[in-house]
Amino acid sequence: MEKLVSLAKRRGFVFQSSEIYGGLGSVWDYGPLGVELKKNIKERWWRSMVHEREDIEGLDAAILMHPKVWEASGHVAGFTDPLVDCKQCKNRFRADDPRLKGPPGDPNTKCPVCGNKGTLTAPRMFNLMFKTFMGPVEEQAAVIYLRPETAQGIYVNYLNVLQSSRQKIPFGIAQIGKAFRNEITPGNFIFRTREFEQMEMQFFVKPGSDGEWFEFWRAERFKWLQGLGIRAERLRWHQHGKDELAHYAKDAYDIEYEFPFGWQEFEGIHNRTDFDLSRHQEHSGKKLEYVDTATNERFVPYVIETSAGADRTALVVMCDAYHEDDVEGEKRVVLRFRPSLAPLKAAVFPLVNKDGMPELARKLYDALRGQFNVFYDDGGSIGRRYRRQDEAGTPFGITVDGQSTQDGTVTVRDRDTLKQDRVDSGRLVDYLRDKLAG
Ligand code: ATP
């Protein structure tokens, strides 16, 4: 994992937030390549959820919501983690931290950081929502929260979307947006952070058809993830047991990936029943029933949720793409992104900075820039320039050499096979478009 973290910084994928001030705990910034990678993942998700389906609508709800939303959703009362403090070293842990051997509060239990015995407090409940104040007065009545999940923005807009889009049940609402959780034991790079993005889709169905739709969305989401090029043997399902299931959920599966730090969830598919809409109906006093005009039946829809973290998915894609190869006796690090996900699609290099090569390379670069995100590099040996692009995961390296200035052809090097094709520069856009479709 350290190798990936250092590559991410070196190549401009991810930086620690406010690094010059010593960093802010578990908050990360996406650099020039990282923002492209995450955007490509989000766009792919949006395309498959919203554009390619006639039964799903998009939404972008605000991060700040009426505080009653979080009372209705159960987050004010229940979005808590049990916490343990070490009185000696002042570190804080989740009570279920696997490093804790023995019950916290017990005189024989050791602190996993300082090693002292009996210094851990008994677990105390801690709410994970970030609070702030709305308006000029910092008083209890002005408390609002940064949303800890995007789903509630969908539930409270369910009727607005239904009526304005003229959808009929079954239909879904999809949203991508920031969420905030004051996580206690954050870590593992961008795996668990305090500010993150979710890609959530809530599918509203008739009670009784929920089991079928749950299975449908499980299959769809797995297919979508495989489409990202993630190795199937590193993906698995984990069904929530009775003890893990949220109180509102009828069934829930996590999709787990085998990260360098073990198998962990990065997406969940949940059958949330009519819990959310019923609670909002109760707390707001507004009817959220669906009326089936064909049968005159009225019901509160059940919800099948697919909830993925954009950052965790980006981490999955990066971990899965990371490879170390031997090329002619030299080690190279390469990120084997699917071309469609790669932040840069191609890099253009003049073989040497003379004999008309830089001028021609610049001309090609300018022509390609309008079509793809491409990079121009004339610094250092051609081998070093290739290595830098391998680390960035750029699928194609276009080199302008002596022959190019004679006959207008260039070499195109494939990041994975290292094969070089000679391509007429006039055909380059079509050539790349073909190869980038995957
Ligand atoms: P965990 O058990 O890891 O805390 P969760 O079960 O609370 O996660 P959900 O509430 O189901 O997660 O959130 C759905 C998705 O949002 C997760 O699968 C994950 O991809 C993402 N997510 C949740 N919390 C974080 C976080 N702190 N940092 C980054 N992504 C997160």
XYZ file of N, CA and C in Angstrom, residues 4 36 50 58 76 116 146 153 156 180 191 199 205 207 226 263 265 269-270 285 324 332 389 402 407:
75
model
N 1.748 2.340 -3.433
C 0.671 2.996 -4.179
C 0.482 4.440 -3.693
N -9.163 13.269 -12.806
C -9.620 12.681 -14.085
C -10.098 11.243 -13.882
N -28.140 6.500 -15.409
C -29.140 7.512 -15.794
C -29.384 7.550 -17.305
N -31.895 11.419 -12.692
C -30.788 11.964 -11.905
C -31.245 13.043 -10.943
N -29.713 10.940 13.933
C -29.431 11.710 15.157
C -29.345 10.746 16.344
N 0.005 0.119 27.460
C -0.316 0.104 28.899
C -1.575 -0.714 29.166
N -23.744 18.242 8.183
C -23.268 17.917 6.833
C -23.768 16.494 6.576
N -31.367 12.751 0.548
C -31.727 13.783 -0.429
C -32.641 13.201 -1.498
N -36.332 12.517 0.246
C -37.182 13.695 0.460
C -37.610 14.319 -0.875
N -20.186 13.264 4.476
C -19.196 13.558 5.518
C -19.458 12.683 6.733
N -9.439 4.938 1.585
C -10.461 3.927 1.864
C -11.517 4.470 2.831
N -21.929 7.362 -4.793
C -22.725 7.216 -6.023
C -23.878 6.297 -5.610
N -39.932 0.366 -5.606
C -40.673 -0.766 -6.179
C -41.925 -1.068 -5.353
N -44.117 -3.213 -2.979
C -43.817 -4.260 -1.992
C -44.236 -5.622 -2.552
N -17.288 -5.393 -13.122
C -16.401 -6.165 -13.994
C -16.063 -5.372 -15.248
N -9.763 -8.092 2.666
C -11.069 -7.967 2.004
C -11.889 -6.899 2.709
N -15.390 -3.975 2.172
C -16.530 -3.505 1.365
C -16.203 -2.216 0.613
N -25.529 -3.283 -1.584
C -26.865 -3.359 -2.197
C -27.803 -3.700 -1.039
N -28.799 -2.858 -0.821
C -29.629 -3.022 0.370
C -31.104 -3.018 0.013
N -45.317 14.721 8.015
C -46.777 14.851 7.920
C -47.270 14.885 6.479
N 3.935 -4.442 -11.170
C 5.374 -4.244 -11.351
C 5.850 -5.296 -12.333
N 9.686 -1.958 -13.966
C 8.822 -0.802 -14.240
C 7.525 -0.943 -13.445
N 4.838 7.796 -18.005
C 3.470 7.574 -18.479
C 2.947 6.204 -18.051
N 12.600 10.643 -36.595
C 13.152 11.153 -37.854
C 12.254 10.812 -39.034
N 7.732 11.144 -43.614
C 6.527 10.566 -44.230
C 5.245 10.771 -43.408
